[in-house]
mmCIF file of C-alpha atoms in Angstrom:
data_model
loop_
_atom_site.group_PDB
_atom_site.id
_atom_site.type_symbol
_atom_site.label_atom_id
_atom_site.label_comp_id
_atom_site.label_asym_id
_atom_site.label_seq_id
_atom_site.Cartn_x
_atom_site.Cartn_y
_atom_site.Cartn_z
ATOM 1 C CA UNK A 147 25.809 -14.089 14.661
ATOM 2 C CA UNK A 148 23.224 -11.575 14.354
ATOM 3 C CA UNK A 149 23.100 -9.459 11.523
ATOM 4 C CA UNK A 150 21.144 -5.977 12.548
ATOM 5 C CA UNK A 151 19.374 -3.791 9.552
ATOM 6 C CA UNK A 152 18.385 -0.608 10.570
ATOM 7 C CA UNK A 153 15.811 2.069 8.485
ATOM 8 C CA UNK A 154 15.352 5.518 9.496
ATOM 9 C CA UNK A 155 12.353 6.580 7.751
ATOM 10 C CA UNK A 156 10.066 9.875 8.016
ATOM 11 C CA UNK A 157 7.129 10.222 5.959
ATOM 12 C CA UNK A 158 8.422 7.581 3.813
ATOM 13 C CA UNK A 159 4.893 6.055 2.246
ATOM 14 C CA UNK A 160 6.357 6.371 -1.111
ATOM 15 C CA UNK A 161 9.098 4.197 -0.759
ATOM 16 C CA UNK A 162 9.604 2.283 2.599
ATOM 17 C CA UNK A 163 7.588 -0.997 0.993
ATOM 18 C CA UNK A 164 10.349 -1.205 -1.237
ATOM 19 C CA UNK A 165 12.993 -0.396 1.117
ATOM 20 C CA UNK A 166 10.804 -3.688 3.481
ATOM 21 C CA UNK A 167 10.887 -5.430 0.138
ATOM 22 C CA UNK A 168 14.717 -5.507 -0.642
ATOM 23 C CA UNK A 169 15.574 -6.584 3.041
ATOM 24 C CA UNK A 170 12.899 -9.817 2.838
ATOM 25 C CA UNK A 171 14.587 -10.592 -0.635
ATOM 26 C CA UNK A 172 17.764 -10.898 1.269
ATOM 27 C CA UNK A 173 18.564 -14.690 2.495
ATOM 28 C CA UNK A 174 20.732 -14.344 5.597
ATOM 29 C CA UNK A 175 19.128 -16.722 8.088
ATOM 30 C CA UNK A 176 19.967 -14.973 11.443
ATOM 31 C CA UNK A 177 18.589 -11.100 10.375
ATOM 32 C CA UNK A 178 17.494 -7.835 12.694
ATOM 33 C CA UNK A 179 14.938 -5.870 11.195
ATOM 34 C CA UNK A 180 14.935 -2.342 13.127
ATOM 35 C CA UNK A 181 12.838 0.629 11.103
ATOM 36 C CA UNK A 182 13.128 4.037 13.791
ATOM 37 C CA UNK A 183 10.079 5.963 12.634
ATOM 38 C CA UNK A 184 10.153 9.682 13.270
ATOM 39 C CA UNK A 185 6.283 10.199 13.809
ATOM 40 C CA UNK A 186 5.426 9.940 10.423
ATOM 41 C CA UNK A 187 2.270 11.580 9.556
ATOM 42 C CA UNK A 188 1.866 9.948 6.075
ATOM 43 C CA UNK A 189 0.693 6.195 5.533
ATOM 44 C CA UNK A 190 4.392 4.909 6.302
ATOM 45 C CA UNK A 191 3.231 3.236 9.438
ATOM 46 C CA UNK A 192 0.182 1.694 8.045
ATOM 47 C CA UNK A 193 2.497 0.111 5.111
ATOM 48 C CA UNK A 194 4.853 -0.950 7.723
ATOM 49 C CA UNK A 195 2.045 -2.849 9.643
ATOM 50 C CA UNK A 196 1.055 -4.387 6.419
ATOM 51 C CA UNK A 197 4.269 -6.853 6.422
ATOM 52 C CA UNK A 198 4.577 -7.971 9.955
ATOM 53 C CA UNK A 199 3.491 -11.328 8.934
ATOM 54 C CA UNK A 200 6.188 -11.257 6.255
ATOM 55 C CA UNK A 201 9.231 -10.368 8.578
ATOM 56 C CA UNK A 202 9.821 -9.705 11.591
ATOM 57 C CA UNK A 203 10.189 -5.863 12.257
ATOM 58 C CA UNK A 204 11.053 -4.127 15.605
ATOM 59 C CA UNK A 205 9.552 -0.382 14.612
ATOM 60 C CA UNK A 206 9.771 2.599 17.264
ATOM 61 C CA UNK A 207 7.928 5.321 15.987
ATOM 62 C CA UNK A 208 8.160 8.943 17.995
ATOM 63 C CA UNK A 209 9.941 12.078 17.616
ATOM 64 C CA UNK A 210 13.670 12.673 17.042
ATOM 65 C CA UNK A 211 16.164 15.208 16.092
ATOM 66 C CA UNK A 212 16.934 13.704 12.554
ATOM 67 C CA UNK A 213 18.610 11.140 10.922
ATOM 68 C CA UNK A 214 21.703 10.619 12.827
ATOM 69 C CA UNK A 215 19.705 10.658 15.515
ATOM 70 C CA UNK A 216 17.154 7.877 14.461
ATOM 71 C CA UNK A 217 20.147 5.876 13.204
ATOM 72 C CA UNK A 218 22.190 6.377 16.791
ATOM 73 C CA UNK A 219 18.502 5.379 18.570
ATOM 74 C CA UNK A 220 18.725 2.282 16.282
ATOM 75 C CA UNK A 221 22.352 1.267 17.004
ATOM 76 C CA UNK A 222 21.430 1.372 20.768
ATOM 77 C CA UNK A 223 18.677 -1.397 19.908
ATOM 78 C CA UNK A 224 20.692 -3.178 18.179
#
């Protein structure tokens, strides 16, 4: 069974590699990585690119109407 982790993150440089961090530390074998982006603007995408060759992450970056709605976006992927 597939276990799906999803991040909504906006402008989240400060704080999303150790966010990426805590899920890689995790040892379930069969894991989803989704991170919903909302455009960021900051270097949150670039820090995201740094650890694709770490874990496998499934990112959609573009605009949204919040949280709930990034999370909802991320369910659907799921």
């Amino acid at each position: 069974m597939t276990f799906s982790l999803i991040t909504p993150s906006y402008n989240s440089a400060k704080t999303i590699a150790r966010t990426i961090d805590s899920v890689i530390a995790q040892n379930y074998s069969d894991l989803e990585y989704i991170i919903l982006d909302g455009a960021s603007t900051d270097d949150t995408l670039k820090i995201i690119a740094s650890y694709q060759d770490k874990i496998n992450i499934r990112l959609v970056s573009e605009r949204d109407n919040g949280i709930y709605d990034a999370m909802n976006k991320g369910i659907k992927i799921a």
